[in-house]
Coordinates of C-alpha atoms in Angstrom, one line a residue:
M1 CA 24.0 -24.8 -52.8
S2 CA 21.9 -23.6 -55.7
E3 CA 20.9 -19.9 -56.3
N4 CA 17.2 -20.8 -55.8
T5 CA 17.9 -22.2 -52.4
L6 CA 19.8 -19.1 -51.3
T7 CA 17.0 -16.9 -52.5
T8 CA 14.4 -18.9 -50.6
E9 CA 16.4 -18.8 -47.4
T10 CA 17.0 -15.1 -47.7
T11 CA 13.3 -14.5 -48.3
A12 CA 12.4 -16.6 -45.2
V13 CA 14.8 -14.7 -43.0
A14 CA 13.5 -11.4 -44.2
K15 CA 9.9 -12.4 -43.5
T16 CA 10.9 -13.6 -40.0
T17 CA 12.6 -10.2 -39.3
T18 CA 9.9 -8.0 -40.7
A19 CA 6.8 -9.9 -39.3
P20 CA 7.2 -8.7 -35.7
A21 CA 7.8 -5.1 -36.9
T22 CA 4.6 -5.3 -39.0
L23 CA 2.6 -6.6 -36.0
L24 CA 4.1 -4.0 -33.7
W25 CA 3.2 -1.1 -36.1
A26 CA -0.3 -2.7 -36.3
I27 CA -0.5 -2.5 -32.5
V28 CA 0.5 1.2 -32.6
A29 CA -2.0 2.0 -35.3
G30 CA -4.8 0.1 -33.4
A31 CA -3.9 1.9 -30.1
V32 CA -3.9 5.3 -31.9
A33 CA -7.3 4.5 -33.4
T34 CA -8.6 3.5 -29.9
V35 CA -7.4 6.8 -28.4
A36 CA -9.2 8.7 -31.2
S37 CA -12.4 6.7 -30.6
T38 CA -12.6 7.9 -27.0
F39 CA -13.2 11.4 -28.3
L40 CA -16.4 10.2 -30.0
A41 CA -19.8 9.6 -28.5
W42 CA -20.4 6.0 -27.5
T43 CA -24.2 6.4 -26.9
W44 CA -26.8 8.9 -27.8
T45 CA -28.6 9.3 -24.4
T46 CA -27.5 10.4 -21.0
A47 CA -29.6 7.7 -19.4
F48 CA -26.4 5.6 -19.2
P49 CA -24.3 6.6 -16.2
G50 CA -21.3 8.7 -17.0
N51 CA -22.6 10.7 -20.0
L52 CA -20.9 9.1 -23.0
T53 CA -22.7 11.3 -25.5
V54 CA -20.1 14.1 -25.7
Y55 CA -17.8 14.6 -28.7
G56 CA -14.3 15.9 -28.1
Y57 CA -14.0 15.1 -24.4
P58 CA -13.7 11.6 -23.0
A59 CA -15.9 10.6 -20.1
P60 CA -14.4 8.7 -17.2
L61 CA -15.3 5.3 -18.7
Q62 CA -13.7 6.3 -22.0
M63 CA -10.7 7.7 -20.1
L64 CA -9.9 4.2 -18.9
T65 CA -9.9 2.9 -22.5
L66 CA -7.7 5.9 -23.5
V67 CA -5.1 5.1 -20.7
G68 CA -5.0 1.5 -21.7
A69 CA -4.5 2.4 -25.4
V70 CA -1.7 4.8 -24.5
L71 CA 0.1 2.2 -22.4
T72 CA -0.2 -0.3 -25.2
A73 CA 1.2 2.1 -27.7
A74 CA 4.1 2.9 -25.4
Y75 CA 5.0 -0.7 -25.0
A76 CA 4.8 -1.3 -28.7
L77 CA 7.2 1.5 -29.4
A78 CA 9.5 0.1 -26.8
A79 CA 9.4 -3.3 -28.6
L80 CA 10.2 -1.5 -31.9
G81 CA 13.4 -0.1 -30.3
I82 CA 12.3 3.6 -30.4
K83 CA 14.7 5.6 -28.3
G84 CA 13.4 6.6 -24.9
F85 CA 11.0 3.7 -24.5
G86 CA 13.4 0.8 -23.9
W87 CA 13.3 1.1 -20.1
L88 CA 9.7 -0.2 -20.2
I89 CA 10.6 -3.8 -21.1
P90 CA 13.6 -5.1 -19.0
T91 CA 12.4 -8.7 -19.4
G92 CA 10.7 -8.5 -22.8
A93 CA 7.7 -6.9 -24.4
R94 CA 5.4 -9.6 -25.8
K95 CA 3.7 -10.8 -22.6
A96 CA 3.2 -7.2 -21.3
L97 CA 2.0 -6.0 -24.6
W98 CA -0.6 -8.8 -25.0
I99 CA -1.8 -8.3 -21.4
L100 CA -2.2 -4.5 -21.8
A101 CA -3.9 -4.9 -25.2
L102 CA -6.2 -7.5 -23.9
G103 CA -7.0 -5.5 -20.9
T104 CA -7.8 -2.4 -23.0
F105 CA -10.1 -4.5 -25.3
V106 CA -11.9 -6.2 -22.3
T107 CA -12.4 -2.8 -20.7
T108 CA -13.8 -1.3 -23.9
L109 CA -16.0 -4.4 -24.7
F110 CA -17.3 -4.3 -21.1
T111 CA -18.4 -0.7 -21.5
A112 CA -20.1 -1.4 -24.8
I113 CA -22.0 -4.4 -23.4
S114 CA -23.0 -2.4 -20.3
I115 CA -24.5 0.2 -22.6
I116 CA -26.5 -2.4 -24.4
V117 CA -27.7 -4.1 -21.2
E118 CA -28.5 -0.9 -19.4
L119 CA -30.4 0.8 -22.2
G120 CA -31.8 -2.4 -23.7
A121 CA -30.9 -2.4 -27.3
L122 CA -27.9 -2.6 -29.7
V123 CA -29.1 0.5 -31.4
D124 CA -28.3 2.6 -28.3
L125 CA -24.6 2.3 -29.3
E126 CA -23.2 5.2 -31.3
P127 CA -20.6 4.4 -34.0
G128 CA -17.9 5.6 -31.7
A129 CA -18.4 2.6 -29.5
G130 CA -18.1 0.2 -32.4
V131 CA -15.0 1.9 -33.6
A132 CA -13.5 1.6 -30.1
V133 CA -14.2 -2.1 -29.8
V134 CA -12.8 -2.9 -33.3
A135 CA -9.8 -0.7 -32.8
A136 CA -9.0 -2.2 -29.4
A137 CA -9.3 -5.7 -30.8
V138 CA -6.5 -5.1 -33.4
P139 CA -3.7 -4.7 -30.8
A140 CA -5.0 -7.6 -28.8
I141 CA -4.9 -9.9 -31.8
A142 CA -1.6 -8.6 -33.1
A143 CA 0.1 -8.9 -29.7
Y144 CA -1.0 -12.5 -29.4
L145 CA 0.7 -13.3 -32.7
L146 CA 4.0 -11.8 -31.6
P147 CA 6.9 -14.3 -30.9
D148 CA 7.9 -14.7 -27.3
D149 CA 10.9 -12.5 -26.4
T150 CA 11.0 -13.2 -22.7
R151 CA 14.5 -12.7 -21.4
K152 CA 16.3 -12.2 -18.1
A153 CA 16.6 -8.5 -17.3
A154 CA 20.0 -7.1 -17.9
P155 CA 21.5 -5.0 -15.1
A156 CA 20.0 -1.6 -15.1
K157 CA 22.3 1.4 -15.7
P158 CA 22.8 3.1 -12.3
L159 CA 20.9 6.3 -11.9
P160 CA 21.9 9.4 -9.9
S161 CA 20.5 9.5 -6.4
W162 CA 18.3 12.4 -7.3
A163 CA 16.9 10.6 -10.3
E164 CA 16.0 7.6 -8.2
I165 CA 14.3 9.8 -5.7
L166 CA 12.2 11.4 -8.5
V167 CA 11.3 7.9 -9.7
I168 CA 10.1 6.9 -6.3
V169 CA 8.1 10.1 -5.8
G170 CA 6.6 9.8 -9.2
A171 CA 5.6 6.2 -8.7
F172 CA 3.9 7.0 -5.4
A173 CA 2.1 10.0 -7.0
V174 CA 0.8 7.8 -9.7
G175 CA -0.3 5.2 -7.2
L176 CA -2.1 7.9 -5.1
Y177 CA -4.0 9.1 -8.2
V178 CA -5.0 5.5 -9.2
V179 CA -6.2 4.7 -5.7
T180 CA -8.0 8.0 -5.4
F181 CA -9.7 7.5 -8.7
G182 CA -11.0 4.1 -7.6
I183 CA -12.3 5.3 -4.2
D184 CA -13.9 8.4 -5.7
T185 CA -16.0 6.6 -8.3
D186 CA -19.6 7.3 -7.8
D187 CA -21.6 4.5 -6.2
S188 CA -24.4 5.1 -8.8
E189 CA -21.9 4.1 -11.6
P190 CA -20.8 0.5 -10.8
Q191 CA -19.8 0.1 -14.4
L192 CA -17.0 2.6 -13.9
F193 CA -15.6 0.8 -10.9
I194 CA -15.8 -2.6 -12.6
A195 CA -14.0 -1.2 -15.7
Y196 CA -11.4 0.4 -13.4
L197 CA -10.8 -2.9 -11.7
I198 CA -10.4 -4.7 -15.0
L199 CA -7.9 -2.2 -16.4
V200 CA -5.9 -1.8 -13.1
G201 CA -5.6 -5.6 -12.8
F202 CA -4.4 -6.1 -16.4
A203 CA -2.0 -3.1 -16.1
A204 CA -0.5 -4.3 -12.9
T205 CA 0.1 -7.7 -14.3
A206 CA 1.7 -6.3 -17.4
L207 CA 4.1 -4.1 -15.4
A208 CA 5.1 -7.2 -13.5
K209 CA 5.6 -9.3 -16.6
S210 CA 7.7 -6.6 -18.3
G211 CA 10.1 -6.5 -15.3
L212 CA 9.3 -2.9 -14.5
T213 CA 7.9 -3.6 -11.1
Q214 CA 11.0 -5.6 -10.1
R215 CA 13.3 -2.7 -11.1
L216 CA 11.2 -0.2 -9.1
T217 CA 11.4 -2.6 -6.1
R218 CA 15.2 -2.6 -6.4
I219 CA 15.2 1.2 -6.5
T220 CA 13.0 1.5 -3.4
A221 CA 15.1 -1.1 -1.6
R222 CA 18.2 1.2 -2.1
N223 CA 16.3 4.2 -0.9
R224 CA 14.3 2.9 2.1
Q225 CA 14.1 6.2 3.9
V226 CA 12.9 8.1 0.8
T227 CA 10.3 5.3 0.2
V228 CA 8.9 5.4 3.7
A229 CA 8.7 9.2 3.7
S230 CA 7.1 9.3 0.2
S231 CA 4.5 6.7 1.2
L232 CA 3.7 8.6 4.4
V233 CA 3.3 11.9 2.6
M234 CA 1.1 10.4 -0.2
A235 CA -1.1 8.7 2.4
I236 CA -1.5 12.0 4.4
A237 CA -2.3 13.9 1.2
F238 CA -5.3 11.6 0.4
P239 CA -8.0 13.5 2.4
F240 CA -6.7 16.8 1.0
L241 CA -7.5 15.6 -2.6
Q242 CA -11.1 14.6 -1.9
Q243 CA -13.5 16.7 -3.8
S244 CA -16.6 15.2 -2.2
G245 CA -15.8 15.9 1.5
D246 CA -16.2 12.9 3.7
T247 CA -18.3 10.9 1.3
Y248 CA -15.5 8.4 0.4
T249 CA -13.1 9.2 3.2
L250 CA -15.1 6.9 5.5
I251 CA -14.2 4.0 3.1
A252 CA -10.5 4.9 3.4
V253 CA -10.8 5.0 7.3
N254 CA -12.3 1.5 7.3
I255 CA -9.7 0.2 4.9
L256 CA -7.0 1.4 7.3
I257 CA -8.7 -0.2 10.3
F258 CA -9.1 -3.4 8.3
A259 CA -5.5 -3.3 7.1
T260 CA -4.1 -2.6 10.6
V261 CA -6.0 -5.6 12.1
A262 CA -4.8 -7.7 9.1
L263 CA -1.2 -6.7 9.9
G264 CA -1.6 -8.0 13.4
L265 CA -3.1 -11.2 12.1
N266 CA -0.1 -11.5 9.8
I267 CA 2.2 -11.8 12.8
V268 CA 0.1 -14.8 14.0
V269 CA -0.5 -16.5 10.6
G270 CA 2.2 -15.1 8.3
L271 CA 5.2 -15.2 10.6
A272 CA 4.4 -17.8 13.3
G273 CA 2.2 -20.0 11.1
L274 CA -0.7 -20.2 13.6
L275 CA -4.1 -20.6 11.9
D276 CA -6.4 -18.3 14.0
L277 CA -10.0 -18.2 12.9
G278 CA -11.3 -16.1 15.7
Y279 CA -8.9 -13.1 15.5
V280 CA -11.7 -10.5 15.0
A281 CA -12.6 -11.1 18.6
F282 CA -9.5 -9.2 19.7
L283 CA -10.7 -6.3 17.6
G284 CA -14.0 -6.5 19.5
V285 CA -12.2 -6.6 22.9
G286 CA -10.4 -3.4 22.1
A287 CA -13.6 -1.7 20.8
Y288 CA -15.7 -2.7 23.7
T289 CA -13.0 -1.7 26.2
A290 CA -12.7 1.7 24.6
A291 CA -16.5 2.1 24.5
L292 CA -16.7 1.3 28.2
V293 CA -14.0 3.7 29.4
S294 CA -14.6 6.6 26.9
G295 CA -17.6 8.2 28.5
A296 CA -20.4 6.5 26.5
T297 CA -23.8 7.3 28.0
S298 CA -24.8 3.6 28.2
S299 CA -21.4 2.5 29.7
A300 CA -21.7 0.4 32.8
F301 CA -18.6 2.0 34.3
G302 CA -19.4 5.7 33.9
V303 CA -15.8 6.8 33.4
Q304 CA -14.1 8.8 30.6
F305 CA -10.4 8.2 29.9
P306 CA -8.4 10.4 27.6
F307 CA -7.8 8.6 24.3
W308 CA -4.2 7.6 25.0
A309 CA -5.4 5.9 28.2
A310 CA -8.4 4.3 26.5
A311 CA -6.1 3.0 23.7
L312 CA -3.6 1.6 26.2
T313 CA -6.4 0.0 28.2
G314 CA -7.8 -1.6 25.0
M315 CA -4.4 -2.9 24.0
A316 CA -3.7 -4.3 27.5
T317 CA -7.1 -6.0 27.7
S318 CA -6.7 -7.6 24.3
L319 CA -3.2 -8.7 25.2
I320 CA -4.5 -10.3 28.4
F321 CA -7.3 -12.1 26.4
G322 CA -4.6 -13.2 24.0
V323 CA -2.5 -14.7 26.8
V324 CA -5.5 -16.3 28.6
I325 CA -6.8 -17.9 25.4
G326 CA -3.4 -18.7 24.0
A327 CA -1.9 -20.4 27.1
P328 CA -4.1 -23.4 27.1
T329 CA -4.7 -23.7 23.3
L330 CA -1.3 -23.0 21.7
R331 CA -0.1 -26.5 22.6
L332 CA -2.4 -27.6 19.8
R333 CA -1.4 -27.5 16.1
G334 CA -3.0 -27.2 12.7
D335 CA -6.7 -27.9 12.4
Y336 CA -7.2 -28.4 16.2
L337 CA -5.9 -24.9 16.9
A338 CA -8.1 -23.4 14.2
I339 CA -11.2 -25.1 15.7
V340 CA -10.4 -23.8 19.2
T341 CA -9.8 -20.2 18.0
L342 CA -13.0 -20.3 15.9
G343 CA -14.8 -21.3 19.1
F344 CA -13.2 -18.4 21.0
G345 CA -14.4 -16.0 18.4
E346 CA -18.0 -17.3 18.6
I347 CA -17.9 -17.4 22.4
F348 CA -16.9 -13.7 22.5
R349 CA -19.7 -12.6 20.2
I350 CA -22.3 -14.6 22.1
A351 CA -21.0 -13.4 25.5
M352 CA -21.2 -9.8 24.4
G353 CA -24.8 -10.3 23.5
N354 CA -25.6 -11.9 26.8
L355 CA -24.1 -9.3 29.1
D356 CA -27.3 -7.3 29.1
G357 CA -28.5 -7.5 32.7
T358 CA -30.9 -10.4 32.0
S359 CA -28.9 -13.3 30.7
G360 CA -25.8 -12.1 32.6
P361 CA -24.4 -9.0 34.3
R362 CA -25.3 -5.6 32.7
I363 CA -22.0 -4.6 31.1
T364 CA -22.3 -4.5 27.3
N365 CA -26.0 -3.7 26.9
G366 CA -26.5 -7.0 25.1
P367 CA -27.5 -7.1 21.4
N368 CA -28.2 -3.3 21.5
G369 CA -24.5 -2.7 22.0
I370 CA -22.9 0.5 23.4
P371 CA -24.1 3.6 21.4
N372 CA -23.3 7.3 21.6
I373 CA -19.5 6.9 22.0
P374 CA -18.2 10.4 22.1
H375 CA -15.7 11.6 19.5
L376 CA -12.0 12.0 20.4
E377 CA -10.6 15.3 21.5
F378 CA -6.9 16.1 21.6
F379 CA -5.9 19.5 23.1
G380 CA -9.2 21.1 22.1
Y381 CA -9.2 19.4 18.6
N382 CA -12.5 17.6 18.3
F383 CA -12.3 14.8 15.8
G384 CA -16.0 14.8 15.3
E385 CA -16.0 18.4 13.9
S386 CA -14.8 19.8 10.6
H387 CA -11.6 21.8 10.6
T388 CA -9.9 23.9 8.0
V389 CA -6.3 22.9 7.4
L390 CA -4.1 24.6 4.7
G391 CA -7.3 26.2 3.4
I392 CA -9.0 22.8 2.9
E393 CA -11.9 21.7 5.1
L394 CA -11.4 18.3 6.7
G395 CA -14.5 16.5 8.0
A396 CA -14.7 14.1 10.9
Y397 CA -13.7 11.0 8.9
A398 CA -10.7 12.8 7.5
N399 CA -9.6 13.5 11.1
Y400 CA -9.9 9.8 11.9
Y401 CA -8.2 8.9 8.7
L402 CA -5.1 10.9 9.7
L403 CA -5.2 9.3 13.1
M404 CA -5.3 5.9 11.6
I405 CA -2.3 6.7 9.4
L406 CA -0.3 7.3 12.7
V407 CA -1.7 4.0 14.2
M408 CA -0.8 2.1 11.1
A409 CA 2.7 3.6 11.0
L410 CA 3.1 2.3 14.6
V411 CA 1.8 -1.1 13.7
V412 CA 4.1 -1.3 10.6
L413 CA 7.1 -0.3 12.8
V414 CA 6.3 -3.0 15.4
F415 CA 5.8 -5.6 12.6
S416 CA 9.0 -4.8 10.8
R417 CA 11.1 -4.7 14.0
A418 CA 9.6 -7.8 15.4
G419 CA 9.9 -9.7 12.1
N420 CA 13.6 -8.9 11.8
S421 CA 14.4 -9.6 15.4
R422 CA 15.6 -12.8 17.1
I423 CA 12.0 -13.7 18.1
G424 CA 10.9 -13.0 14.5
R425 CA 13.4 -15.5 13.2
A426 CA 12.1 -17.9 15.8
W427 CA 8.6 -17.4 14.5
V428 CA 9.6 -18.2 11.0
A429 CA 11.5 -21.3 12.2
I430 CA 8.4 -22.5 14.1
R431 CA 6.3 -21.9 11.0
E432 CA 8.6 -23.9 8.7
D433 CA 9.1 -26.8 11.0
E434 CA 8.2 -26.7 14.7
T435 CA 9.8 -30.0 15.5
A436 CA 13.1 -29.0 14.0
A437 CA 12.9 -25.6 15.7
T438 CA 12.3 -27.2 19.1
A439 CA 15.2 -29.6 18.5
M440 CA 17.4 -26.5 17.9
G441 CA 16.5 -25.1 21.4
I442 CA 13.6 -22.8 20.5
N443 CA 10.8 -22.8 23.1
G444 CA 7.9 -23.2 20.7
F445 CA 5.1 -22.6 23.2
R446 CA 6.6 -19.4 24.5
V447 CA 7.4 -18.0 21.1
K448 CA 3.9 -18.8 19.8
L449 CA 2.3 -17.2 22.9
V450 CA 4.3 -14.0 22.3
A451 CA 3.1 -13.9 18.7
F452 CA -0.5 -14.5 19.8
A453 CA -0.4 -11.8 22.5
L454 CA 1.3 -9.2 20.2
G455 CA -1.2 -9.8 17.4
A456 CA -4.1 -9.5 19.9
A457 CA -2.7 -6.2 21.3
L458 CA -2.4 -4.7 17.8
A459 CA -5.9 -5.7 17.0
G460 CA -7.1 -4.1 20.2
L461 CA -5.4 -0.8 19.3
A462 CA -7.3 -0.7 16.0
G463 CA -10.5 -1.6 17.9
T464 CA -10.2 1.5 20.1
V465 CA -10.2 3.8 17.1
Q466 CA -13.0 1.8 15.4
A467 CA -15.2 2.3 18.4
H468 CA -14.9 6.1 18.1
V469 CA -15.3 6.1 14.3
N470 CA -18.5 4.1 14.3
T471 CA -19.7 5.8 17.6
T472 CA -21.3 2.5 18.5
V473 CA -20.3 -1.1 19.2
V474 CA -22.5 -4.1 18.6
P475 CA -21.8 -7.9 18.8
E476 CA -22.8 -8.4 15.1
N477 CA -19.7 -6.5 14.0
Y478 CA -17.4 -9.3 15.2
M479 CA -18.6 -12.5 13.5
F480 CA -16.5 -15.2 11.9
A481 CA -18.1 -14.6 8.5
G482 CA -20.5 -11.9 7.5
P483 CA -21.6 -9.6 4.7
V484 CA -19.4 -6.7 5.8
P485 CA -15.7 -6.9 6.8
P486 CA -13.8 -6.9 9.0
N487 CA -14.6 -10.4 10.2
S488 CA -12.3 -13.3 10.8
A489 CA -12.8 -14.9 7.4
F490 CA -12.1 -11.7 5.5
L491 CA -9.1 -10.9 7.7
L492 CA -7.5 -14.3 7.0
A493 CA -8.3 -13.9 3.3
A494 CA -6.7 -10.4 3.2
V495 CA -3.5 -11.9 4.6
I496 CA -3.5 -14.8 2.2
L497 CA -4.5 -12.7 -0.8
G498 CA -2.0 -10.0 -0.2
G499 CA 0.9 -12.2 0.8
M500 CA 1.7 -13.8 4.1
G501 CA 4.7 -12.5 6.0
T502 CA 4.9 -9.1 4.2
I503 CA 3.9 -5.6 5.2
T504 CA 2.4 -4.3 2.0
G505 CA 0.6 -7.6 1.2
P506 CA -2.1 -7.5 3.9
I507 CA -2.6 -3.7 3.2
V508 CA -3.3 -4.4 -0.5
G509 CA -5.4 -7.4 0.3
S510 CA -7.4 -5.5 2.9
A511 CA -8.0 -2.6 0.5
L512 CA -9.3 -4.9 -2.2
L513 CA -11.5 -6.9 0.1
F514 CA -13.1 -3.8 1.6
L515 CA -13.3 -1.6 -1.4
I516 CA -14.8 -4.0 -3.8
P517 CA -17.9 -5.0 -1.6
A518 CA -18.3 -1.3 -0.7
K519 CA -18.4 -0.2 -4.3
L520 CA -20.3 -3.2 -5.7
Q521 CA -23.2 -3.4 -3.2
F522 CA -25.6 -4.5 -6.0
L523 CA -23.7 -7.8 -6.0
Q524 CA -24.2 -8.4 -2.3
D525 CA -26.2 -11.6 -2.8
Y526 CA -23.3 -13.1 -4.9
Q527 CA -20.5 -11.6 -2.9
L528 CA -19.3 -14.8 -1.4
L529 CA -19.6 -16.6 -4.7
G530 CA -17.3 -14.1 -6.4
F531 CA -15.0 -14.1 -3.4
G532 CA -14.6 -17.9 -3.6
I533 CA -14.0 -17.8 -7.4
A534 CA -11.3 -15.1 -6.9
L535 CA -9.5 -17.2 -4.2
I536 CA -9.6 -20.3 -6.5
L537 CA -8.0 -18.3 -9.3
L538 CA -5.5 -16.7 -7.0
M539 CA -4.4 -20.1 -5.6
R540 CA -4.1 -21.4 -9.2
F541 CA -2.1 -18.6 -10.7
R542 CA -0.4 -16.8 -7.8
P543 CA -0.4 -19.1 -4.7
E544 CA 2.2 -16.9 -2.9
G545 CA -0.2 -13.9 -2.9
L546 CA -0.2 -10.6 -4.7
I547 CA 2.9 -9.3 -2.9
A548 CA 4.9 -12.3 -1.8
N549 CA 8.1 -12.4 0.2
K550 CA 11.2 -14.0 -1.4
R551 CA 10.9 -17.2 0.5
A552 CA 7.4 -17.9 -0.6
Q553 CA 8.2 -16.9 -4.2
L554 CA 11.1 -19.3 -4.3
E555 CA 9.0 -22.1 -2.8
F556 CA 6.1 -21.8 -5.3
H557 CA 8.3 -20.9 -8.4
E558 CA 11.5 -22.9 -7.9
N559 CA 11.4 -24.2 -11.5
D560 CA 10.5 -20.9 -13.2
D561 CA 14.1 -20.1 -14.0
D562 CA 14.3 -23.1 -16.4
Q563 CA 10.9 -22.1 -18.0
L564 CA 11.8 -18.5 -18.4
A565 CA 15.2 -19.0 -20.1
V566 CA 15.9 -16.7 -22.9
P567 CA 14.4 -18.0 -26.2
E568 CA 17.5 -17.3 -28.1
Q569 CA 19.5 -19.4 -25.6
R570 CA 17.0 -22.2 -25.9
Q571 CA 17.2 -22.1 -29.7
S572 CA 21.0 -22.0 -29.7
A573 CA 21.1 -24.9 -27.3
E574 CA 18.7 -26.9 -29.5
A575 CA 20.9 -26.0 -32.5
G576 CA 24.0 -27.1 -30.6
T577 CA 22.3 -30.4 -29.8
Q578 CA 21.4 -30.9 -33.4
A579 CA 24.9 -30.0 -34.6
D580 CA 26.4 -32.6 -32.1
G581 CA 24.0 -35.2 -33.5
T582 CA 25.0 -34.4 -37.1
A583 CA 28.7 -34.5 -36.3
K584 CA 28.3 -37.9 -34.5
A585 CA 26.3 -39.3 -37.5
G586 CA 28.9 -38.0 -39.9
A587 CA 31.7 -39.6 -37.8

């Protein structure tokens, strides 16, 4: 081999080695410039919501760009091998880096475009906004040019138990802050909430692609009791962190009600595989029952049960309805069962509107519903009044929020115990193949009826609380599809979006499907359009849901192991194949 050939090969190897490092340092430089741009003014007038005219102090919209740039820089430093950052990239840095850099750029660009659209001219942008857009584009372009370094995560070094506890507590604290930030965004600033959704979506995807989410999941699995306790403490701490009183706590209460009902539906759909399109009717049964027996002035019964009795009555009534409706219909399967349950939901809503004393017996006051439902009272603690706890004033909705935390904890306990029990395994067997399960001795009808009745009872429990939170019950609240959740369509979507058969999946799906319409009310006319587009994208890129169980993940991604093989292994395999071919040719 000649000296010129050796020189050329050495130069090529050097370029291959230094190119990623150059790109990574470009990413770091662009991220630092992006951070600096958030301390500049992005517009000259306060007419744009959020006041982006201040120098030296980032506004909330600029803070989102700052956070994205800091995360991008951290991942770039991890890819460079800087000590102390390697734990960020168990499965490689390139995908996570590109997603984070792209998310930061999209968030920044969205803010700049919003300023132009809101104020009406390009000249309304200050130079700081231009610097931010250009600086954020540099890491996005550089990260896209990086070579793929995807690899299987090496076994993590074992941490002391106290360190794992700190990791869990820290993760939940960050999660609480992120959720609180999103709920607390001012309704008059929809740009802030949209930018928040963009950045959180990209960041969550990046954490999953880097393998960090999987490692955190393993840590929480090893410390279940600490995980449960941390999640409960963080959830209880939410109303104490609200700076605006009950303004946004009502949204949190409705999210919990929505999520509790979705968990009940998850038993029917996610575990037993029964497509129920009228499930919201069971929520209405519980709500109407509680309204009739809780002392409402327009109640036809004129009785006032204590809440525990009203809750049990609502659960029992919903369970009875579940058995009565399920007994003749659960012998059907698939589309036929879906049509029958859809009919039941519509029959319930119409019946509640006709029991007004004219079209039928006077029980529900017809379309006017049952108003003036009194607030709950436990041992002299009135849920409708403000109370000072630990020096912090809690309003009425904060009281109901804490009550719903207890209700949800009960529902989660029932779901987890039932799912891991003998009947839970029978539900899964029925869902996977009812014919095979029946051949193995499982009584399919009885198992499905238990799932239907249990799901109805849990929905009825949530309905009893909803009646007192809203202080009124009307038939229009329990439609198959409507502008405001919960309704049957949104409940089913929450289960599918979050991940069927899991506990956290429907909770996350419910939070997204309730929070987004509540914060983006100006898009109400296009809400269903956006909802449909989101479901199409979800089915295309993540058909198992945002938080999927292992079975669904394996079913939908059974070939991913071959696709995600380590690049170096693929290259060595290809080199080995070429070497074998050369040897055979030489022979």
